[in-house]
Amino acid sequence: MQPDIQRELIPRATTLHLIDALNAVRGKLSGAFEQWELLDDTGHVPASPSFTALLRHVTDAQALARDVVQLTADFARTTSSENRAGSAILAHLASAVTLSSQAVPHFAETAQSACSLPRSHSENDRYFRDNRMVIEHATARSCLRRASESLGDAVQELTDHLDLHRFFPTPSPRQSPVPPKPGGRHR
């Protein structure tokens, strides 16, 4: 039974590399959802929200989503993604892809609302526009937060998987049994 379990192990170097890569992207996602603000210091939408800043949220979110997709695609191409542990990791990565990708259109809607001028300058129109912006921006940030959590779940799966490696140490060259040389002396 041991060889079957060892066959299911994702190589240690691959696991460590993937943990580092996922943690790097996870940190970027966390930083984005924590730092990208729409509301001013008073907790209100600014009278003239910066379209440029909101558009930067769109482009940065798109770059983050692309990073998540690339990491997922790279892992999916490996044979490690085909075993039980790999499938669980791939499921978390797929969630992160979906969520990070969903953030982009919500940030775009926020930017679009910021540059749209209401037909009438009534207080009601501004109120609805501001609420729409708040909802879209909050939804986008929530998508980034949840994508970060999915990457964290994948890292946890990998960390748990890494713990299995200690039960199946890779023999060092000194520990490897040396096969007998053919043609040796017989007694």
Coordinates of N, CA and C in Angstrom, one line a residue:
M1 N 0.8 -1.2 0.0 CA 0.0 0.0 0.0 C 0.9 1.3 0.0
Q2 N 2.0 1.2 0.6 CA 2.9 2.4 0.7 C 3.3 2.9 -0.7
P3 N 3.6 2.1 -1.7 CA 4.0 2.7 -3.0 C 2.8 3.4 -3.6
D4 N 1.5 3.0 -3.4 CA 0.4 3.8 -3.9 C 0.3 5.1 -3.3
I5 N 0.5 5.2 -2.0 CA 0.5 6.5 -1.3 C 1.6 7.4 -1.8
Q6 N 2.8 6.8 -2.0 CA 3.9 7.6 -2.4 C 3.7 8.1 -3.9
R7 N 3.0 7.4 -4.7 CA 2.7 7.8 -6.0 C 1.8 9.0 -6.0
E8 N 0.9 9.1 -5.0 CA 0.0 10.2 -4.9 C 0.6 11.5 -4.4
L9 N 1.9 11.4 -3.9 CA 2.5 12.6 -3.3 C 2.9 13.6 -4.5
I10 N 2.6 14.8 -4.2 CA 3.2 15.9 -5.1 C 4.6 16.1 -4.7
P11 N 5.5 16.1 -5.6 CA 6.9 16.3 -5.2 C 7.1 17.5 -4.3
R12 N 8.0 17.3 -3.3 CA 8.3 18.3 -2.3 C 8.7 19.6 -2.9
A13 N 9.6 19.6 -3.9 CA 10.0 20.9 -4.5 C 8.9 21.6 -5.2
T14 N 8.0 20.8 -5.9 CA 6.9 21.4 -6.5 C 5.9 22.0 -5.5
T15 N 5.7 21.3 -4.4 CA 4.8 21.8 -3.4 C 5.3 23.1 -2.8
L16 N 6.6 23.1 -2.4 CA 7.2 24.3 -1.8 C 7.1 25.5 -2.8
H17 N 7.4 25.2 -4.1 CA 7.3 26.3 -5.1 C 5.9 26.8 -5.2
L18 N 4.9 25.9 -5.3 CA 3.6 26.3 -5.4 C 3.1 27.1 -4.2
I19 N 3.5 26.7 -3.0 CA 3.1 27.4 -1.8 C 3.6 28.9 -1.8
D20 N 4.9 29.0 -2.2 CA 5.4 30.4 -2.3 C 4.7 31.2 -3.4
A21 N 4.4 30.6 -4.5 CA 3.8 31.4 -5.6 C 2.3 31.8 -5.2
L22 N 1.6 30.8 -4.5 CA 0.3 31.1 -4.1 C 0.3 32.2 -3.0
N23 N 1.2 32.1 -2.1 CA 1.3 33.1 -1.0 C 1.6 34.5 -1.6
A24 N 2.4 34.6 -2.6 CA 2.7 35.9 -3.2 C 1.5 36.5 -3.8
V25 N 0.7 35.7 -4.6 CA -0.5 36.2 -5.2 C -1.6 36.5 -4.2
R26 N -1.6 35.7 -3.2 CA -2.6 35.9 -2.1 C -2.3 37.2 -1.4
G27 N -1.0 37.5 -1.2 CA -0.7 38.8 -0.5 C -1.1 40.0 -1.4
K28 N -1.0 39.8 -2.7 CA -1.4 40.9 -3.6 C -2.9 41.1 -3.5
L29 N -3.6 40.0 -3.5 CA -5.1 40.1 -3.5 C -5.5 40.7 -2.1
S30 N -4.9 40.3 -1.1 CA -5.2 40.8 0.3 C -5.0 42.3 0.3
G31 N -3.8 42.7 -0.2 CA -3.5 44.1 -0.2 C -4.5 44.9 -1.0
A32 N -4.9 44.4 -2.1 CA -5.9 45.1 -3.0 C -7.2 45.3 -2.3
F33 N -7.8 44.2 -1.7 CA -9.1 44.4 -1.1 C -9.0 45.2 0.2
E34 N -7.9 45.3 0.8 CA -7.7 46.1 2.0 C -7.5 47.6 1.7
Q35 N -6.8 47.9 0.6 CA -6.3 49.2 0.3 C -7.2 50.0 -0.7
W36 N -7.9 49.3 -1.6 CA -8.6 49.9 -2.6 C -9.9 50.5 -2.1
E37 N -9.9 51.7 -1.8 CA -11.1 52.4 -1.1 C -11.9 53.2 -2.1
L38 N -13.1 53.3 -1.9 CA -14.0 54.2 -2.7 C -14.4 55.3 -1.9
L39 N -14.8 55.1 -0.6 CA -15.3 56.1 0.3 C -14.2 57.0 0.8
D40 N -14.6 58.2 1.1 CA -13.6 59.2 1.7 C -13.5 58.9 3.2
D41 N -12.8 59.8 3.9 CA -12.6 59.7 5.3 C -13.8 59.8 6.1
T42 N -14.9 60.4 5.6 CA -16.1 60.6 6.3 C -17.1 59.4 6.0
G43 N -16.7 58.5 5.2 CA -17.5 57.3 4.9 C -18.5 57.6 3.8
H44 N -18.3 58.6 3.0 CA -19.2 58.9 1.9 C -18.4 58.8 0.5
V45 N -19.2 58.6 -0.5 CA -18.6 58.7 -1.9 C -18.2 60.1 -2.1
P46 N -17.0 60.4 -2.6 CA -16.6 61.7 -2.9 C -17.5 62.4 -3.9
A47 N -17.6 63.7 -3.9 CA -18.5 64.4 -4.8 C -18.1 64.1 -6.2
S48 N -16.8 64.1 -6.5 CA -16.2 63.8 -7.8 C -15.2 62.6 -7.7
P49 N -15.8 61.4 -7.7 CA -14.8 60.2 -7.6 C -13.8 60.2 -8.7
S50 N -12.6 59.8 -8.4 CA -11.6 59.8 -9.5 C -11.8 58.6 -10.4
F51 N -12.1 58.9 -11.6 CA -12.3 57.9 -12.6 C -11.0 57.2 -12.9
T52 N -9.9 57.9 -12.9 CA -8.6 57.4 -13.1 C -8.2 56.4 -12.0
A53 N -8.5 56.7 -10.8 CA -8.2 55.8 -9.7 C -9.0 54.5 -9.8
L54 N -10.3 54.7 -10.1 CA -11.2 53.6 -10.2 C -10.9 52.7 -11.4
L55 N -10.4 53.3 -12.5 CA -10.0 52.5 -13.7 C -8.7 51.8 -13.4
R56 N -7.8 52.3 -12.5 CA -6.6 51.6 -12.1 C -7.0 50.4 -11.3
H57 N -8.1 50.5 -10.5 CA -8.6 49.3 -9.8 C -9.0 48.2 -10.8
V58 N -9.6 48.6 -11.9 CA -10.0 47.6 -12.9 C -8.8 46.9 -13.5
T59 N -7.8 47.7 -13.9 CA -6.6 47.2 -14.6 C -5.8 46.3 -13.6
D60 N -5.7 46.8 -12.4 CA -4.9 46.0 -11.4 C -5.6 44.7 -11.0
A61 N -7.0 44.8 -10.9 CA -7.7 43.6 -10.7 C -7.6 42.6 -11.8
Q62 N -7.6 43.1 -13.0 CA -7.4 42.2 -14.2 C -6.1 41.6 -14.2
A63 N -5.0 42.3 -13.8 CA -3.7 41.7 -13.7 C -3.6 40.6 -12.6
L64 N -4.3 40.9 -11.5 CA -4.3 39.9 -10.4 C -5.1 38.6 -10.9
A65 N -6.2 38.8 -11.6 CA -7.0 37.7 -12.1 C -6.1 36.9 -13.1
R66 N -5.4 37.6 -13.9 CA -4.5 36.9 -14.9 C -3.4 36.1 -14.1
D67 N -2.9 36.6 -13.1 CA -1.9 35.9 -12.3 C -2.5 34.6 -11.7
V68 N -3.7 34.7 -11.2 CA -4.4 33.5 -10.6 C -4.7 32.5 -11.7
V69 N -5.1 33.0 -12.8 CA -5.4 32.0 -14.0 C -4.1 31.3 -14.4
Q70 N -3.0 32.1 -14.5 CA -1.7 31.5 -14.9 C -1.2 30.5 -13.9
L71 N -1.3 30.8 -12.6 CA -0.9 29.8 -11.6 C -1.8 28.5 -11.7
T72 N -3.0 28.7 -11.9 CA -4.0 27.6 -12.0 C -3.7 26.7 -13.2
A73 N -3.5 27.4 -14.3 CA -3.2 26.7 -15.6 C -1.9 26.0 -15.5
D74 N -0.9 26.6 -14.9 CA 0.4 25.9 -14.7 C 0.3 24.7 -13.9
F75 N -0.4 24.8 -12.8 CA -0.6 23.6 -11.9 C -1.5 22.5 -12.6
A76 N -2.5 22.9 -13.4 CA -3.4 22.0 -14.0 C -2.6 21.2 -15.1
R77 N -1.6 21.7 -15.7 CA -0.8 21.0 -16.7 C 0.2 20.0 -16.1
T78 N 0.3 20.0 -14.8 CA 1.2 19.0 -14.1 C 0.5 17.7 -13.9
T79 N 1.2 16.6 -13.8 CA 0.6 15.4 -13.4 C 0.2 15.4 -12.0
S80 N 0.7 16.2 -11.2 CA 0.3 16.3 -9.7 C -1.1 16.7 -9.6
S81 N -1.7 17.4 -10.6 CA -3.1 17.9 -10.4 C -4.1 16.8 -10.6
E82 N -3.6 15.6 -11.1 CA -4.5 14.5 -11.4 C -4.7 13.5 -10.2
N83 N -3.9 13.7 -9.1 CA -4.2 12.8 -8.0 C -5.2 13.4 -7.0
R84 N -5.5 12.8 -6.0 CA -6.5 13.2 -5.0 C -6.2 14.6 -4.4
A85 N -4.9 14.7 -3.9 CA -4.5 16.0 -3.3 C -4.5 17.1 -4.4
G86 N -4.0 16.8 -5.6 CA -4.0 17.8 -6.7 C -5.4 18.2 -7.1
S87 N -6.3 17.3 -7.1 CA -7.7 17.7 -7.4 C -8.3 18.6 -6.4
A88 N -8.0 18.4 -5.1 CA -8.5 19.3 -4.1 C -7.9 20.7 -4.2
I89 N -6.6 20.7 -4.5 CA -5.9 22.0 -4.7 C -6.5 22.7 -5.9
L90 N -6.7 22.0 -7.0 CA -7.2 22.5 -8.2 C -8.6 23.1 -8.0
A91 N -9.4 22.5 -7.2 CA -10.8 23.0 -6.9 C -10.7 24.4 -6.2
H92 N -9.7 24.5 -5.3 CA -9.6 25.8 -4.6 C -9.1 26.9 -5.6
L93 N -8.1 26.5 -6.4 CA -7.6 27.4 -7.4 C -8.7 27.8 -8.4
A94 N -9.5 26.9 -8.8 CA -10.6 27.2 -9.7 C -11.6 28.2 -9.1
S95 N -11.8 28.1 -7.8 CA -12.7 29.1 -7.1 C -12.0 30.4 -7.1
A96 N -10.7 30.4 -6.9 CA -9.9 31.7 -6.9 C -10.0 32.4 -8.3
V97 N -9.9 31.5 -9.3 CA -9.9 32.1 -10.7 C -11.3 32.7 -10.9
T98 N -12.4 32.0 -10.6 CA -13.7 32.6 -10.8 C -13.9 33.9 -10.0
L99 N -13.5 33.9 -8.8 CA -13.8 35.0 -7.9 C -12.9 36.2 -8.3
S100 N -11.7 36.0 -8.6 CA -10.8 37.1 -9.0 C -11.2 37.7 -10.4
S101 N -11.7 36.8 -11.2 CA -12.2 37.3 -12.6 C -13.5 38.0 -12.4
Q102 N -14.3 37.7 -11.5 CA -15.6 38.4 -11.2 C -15.4 39.8 -10.7
A103 N -14.3 40.0 -10.0 CA -14.0 41.3 -9.4 C -13.9 42.4 -10.5
V104 N -13.3 42.0 -11.7 CA -13.0 43.0 -12.7 C -14.2 43.7 -13.2
P105 N -15.3 43.0 -13.6 CA -16.5 43.8 -14.1 C -17.1 44.6 -13.1
H106 N -17.0 44.2 -11.8 CA -17.6 45.0 -10.7 C -16.8 46.3 -10.6
F107 N -15.5 46.2 -10.6 CA -14.7 47.5 -10.6 C -15.0 48.3 -11.8
A108 N -15.2 47.7 -13.0 CA -15.5 48.4 -14.2 C -16.8 49.2 -14.1
E109 N -17.8 48.5 -13.5 CA -19.1 49.2 -13.3 C -19.0 50.4 -12.4
T110 N -18.1 50.2 -11.3 CA -17.9 51.4 -10.4 C -17.3 52.5 -11.2
A111 N -16.3 52.3 -12.0 CA -15.6 53.3 -12.8 C -16.6 54.0 -13.8
Q112 N -17.4 53.1 -14.4 CA -18.4 53.7 -15.3 C -19.4 54.6 -14.6
S113 N -19.8 54.2 -13.5 CA -20.8 55.0 -12.7 C -20.1 56.3 -12.3
A114 N -18.8 56.3 -12.0 CA -18.1 57.5 -11.6 C -18.1 58.5 -12.7
C115 N -18.0 58.1 -14.0 CA -17.9 59.0 -15.0 C -19.2 59.3 -15.7
S116 N -20.3 58.6 -15.3 CA -21.6 58.9 -15.9 C -22.2 60.1 -15.2
L117 N -22.7 61.0 -16.0 CA -23.4 62.1 -15.4 C -24.9 61.8 -15.4
P118 N -25.5 62.0 -14.3 CA -27.0 61.7 -14.3 C -27.7 62.7 -15.2
R119 N -28.8 62.3 -15.8 CA -29.6 63.1 -16.7 C -30.1 64.4 -16.0
S120 N -30.5 64.2 -14.8 CA -31.0 65.3 -14.0 C -30.0 65.4 -12.8
H121 N -29.9 66.5 -12.3 CA -29.0 66.7 -11.2 C -29.7 66.7 -9.8
S122 N -30.7 65.9 -9.8 CA -31.5 65.8 -8.5 C -30.7 65.0 -7.5
E123 N -31.1 65.2 -6.3 CA -30.4 64.5 -5.2 C -30.7 63.0 -5.2
N124 N -31.9 62.7 -5.7 CA -32.2 61.2 -5.9 C -31.3 60.5 -6.8
D125 N -31.0 61.2 -8.0 CA -30.1 60.6 -9.0 C -28.7 60.3 -8.5
R126 N -28.2 61.3 -7.8 CA -26.9 61.2 -7.2 C -26.9 60.1 -6.1
Y127 N -27.9 60.0 -5.3 CA -28.0 59.0 -4.3 C -28.0 57.6 -4.9
F128 N -28.8 57.4 -6.0 CA -28.8 56.1 -6.6 C -27.4 55.7 -7.3
R129 N -26.8 56.7 -7.9 CA -25.5 56.5 -8.5 C -24.5 56.2 -7.4
D130 N -24.5 56.9 -6.4 CA -23.5 56.6 -5.3 C -23.7 55.3 -4.7
N131 N -25.0 54.9 -4.4 CA -25.3 53.6 -3.9 C -24.8 52.5 -4.8
R132 N -25.1 52.7 -6.1 CA -24.6 51.7 -7.1 C -23.1 51.5 -7.1
M133 N -22.4 52.6 -7.0 CA -21.0 52.6 -6.9 C -20.5 51.9 -5.7
V134 N -21.1 52.2 -4.6 CA -20.7 51.5 -3.3 C -20.9 50.0 -3.4
I135 N -22.1 49.6 -3.9 CA -22.4 48.2 -4.0 C -21.4 47.5 -4.9
E136 N -21.2 48.1 -6.1 CA -20.3 47.4 -7.1 C -18.9 47.3 -6.6
H137 N -18.4 48.4 -5.9 CA -17.0 48.4 -5.4 C -16.9 47.4 -4.3
A138 N -17.9 47.4 -3.4 CA -17.8 46.5 -2.3 C -17.9 45.0 -2.8
T139 N -18.7 44.8 -3.8 CA -18.8 43.4 -4.3 C -17.4 43.0 -4.9
A140 N -16.8 43.9 -5.7 CA -15.5 43.6 -6.3 C -14.5 43.3 -5.2
R141 N -14.4 44.1 -4.2 CA -13.5 43.9 -3.1 C -13.8 42.6 -2.4
S142 N -15.0 42.2 -2.2 CA -15.4 41.0 -1.6 C -14.9 39.8 -2.5
C143 N -15.0 39.9 -3.8 CA -14.5 38.9 -4.7 C -13.0 38.7 -4.5
L144 N -12.3 39.8 -4.4 CA -10.9 39.7 -4.2 C -10.5 39.0 -2.8
R145 N -11.3 39.4 -1.8 CA -11.1 38.8 -0.5 C -11.4 37.3 -0.5
R146 N -12.5 36.9 -1.2 CA -12.8 35.5 -1.2 C -11.8 34.7 -2.1
A147 N -11.3 35.3 -3.2 CA -10.3 34.7 -4.0 C -9.0 34.5 -3.2
S148 N -8.7 35.5 -2.3 CA -7.5 35.3 -1.4 C -7.7 34.2 -0.5
E149 N -8.9 34.0 0.0 CA -9.3 32.9 1.0 C -9.2 31.6 0.3
S150 N -9.6 31.5 -1.0 CA -9.5 30.3 -1.7 C -8.0 29.9 -2.0
L151 N -7.2 30.9 -2.2 CA -5.7 30.6 -2.4 C -5.2 30.1 -1.0
G152 N -5.7 30.7 0.1 CA -5.3 30.3 1.4 C -5.7 28.9 1.7
D153 N -6.8 28.5 1.2 CA -7.3 27.1 1.4 C -6.4 26.2 0.6
A154 N -6.0 26.6 -0.6 CA -5.1 25.8 -1.4 C -3.7 25.6 -0.7
V155 N -3.2 26.7 -0.2 CA -2.0 26.7 0.6 C -2.1 25.7 1.8
Q156 N -3.2 25.8 2.5 CA -3.4 24.9 3.6 C -3.4 23.4 3.1
E157 N -4.1 23.1 2.0 CA -4.1 21.8 1.5 C -2.6 21.3 1.1
L158 N -1.9 22.2 0.5 CA -0.5 21.9 0.2 C 0.4 21.7 1.4
T159 N 0.1 22.5 2.5 CA 0.9 22.4 3.7 C 0.6 21.1 4.4
D160 N -0.7 20.7 4.4 CA -1.1 19.4 4.9 C -0.4 18.3 4.1
H161 N -0.4 18.5 2.8 CA 0.2 17.5 1.9 C 1.7 17.3 2.2
L162 N 2.3 18.5 2.4 CA 3.7 18.5 2.7 C 4.1 17.7 4.0
D163 N 3.1 17.7 4.9 CA 3.3 16.9 6.2 C 3.4 15.4 5.9
L164 N 2.8 15.0 4.8 CA 2.8 13.6 4.5 C 4.2 13.2 4.0
H165 N 5.0 14.1 3.5 CA 6.3 13.8 3.0 C 7.2 13.3 4.1
R166 N 7.0 13.7 5.3 CA 7.9 13.2 6.4 C 7.7 11.8 6.7
F167 N 6.6 11.2 6.3 CA 6.4 9.8 6.5 C 7.0 8.9 5.4
F168 N 7.3 9.6 4.3 CA 7.9 8.9 3.2 C 9.1 9.6 2.7
P169 N 10.2 9.6 3.5 CA 11.4 10.4 3.2 C 12.0 9.8 1.9
T170 N 12.5 10.7 1.1 CA 13.3 10.3 -0.1 C 14.6 9.9 0.4
P171 N 15.0 8.6 0.0 CA 16.4 8.2 0.5 C 17.5 9.0 -0.2
S172 N 18.5 9.3 0.6 CA 19.6 10.1 0.1 C 20.5 9.1 -0.7
P173 N 21.4 9.6 -1.5 CA 22.3 8.6 -2.2 C 23.0 7.6 -1.3
R174 N 23.3 8.1 -0.1 CA 24.0 7.2 0.8 C 23.1 6.1 1.4
Q175 N 21.8 6.4 1.5 CA 20.8 5.5 2.1 C 20.3 4.5 1.0
S176 N 20.5 4.9 -0.2 CA 19.9 4.0 -1.3 C 20.7 2.7 -1.3
P177 N 19.9 1.6 -1.3 CA 20.6 0.3 -1.4 C 21.4 0.2 -2.7
V178 N 22.6 -0.3 -2.6 CA 23.4 -0.5 -3.8 C 23.1 -1.9 -4.3
P179 N 22.7 -2.1 -5.6 CA 22.5 -3.4 -6.1 C 23.8 -4.2 -6.2
P180 N 23.8 -5.5 -6.0 CA 25.0 -6.2 -6.1 C 25.5 -6.2 -7.5
K181 N 26.9 -6.2 -7.6 CA 27.5 -6.2 -8.9 C 27.4 -7.6 -9.5
P182 N 27.1 -7.7 -10.7 CA 27.0 -9.0 -11.4 C 28.5 -9.5 -11.5
G183 N 28.6 -10.8 -11.5 CA 29.9 -11.5 -11.7 C 30.7 -11.4 -10.4
G184 N 30.2 -11.2 -9.3 CA 30.9 -11.2 -8.0 C 31.3 -12.6 -7.7
R185 N 32.1 -12.7 -6.6 CA 32.6 -14.1 -6.2 C 31.4 -14.8 -5.5
H186 N 31.3 -16.0 -5.8 CA 30.3 -16.9 -5.2 C 30.9 -17.8 -4.2
R187 N 30.3 -18.0 -3.1 CA 30.8 -19.0 -2.1 C 30.0 -20.2 -2.0

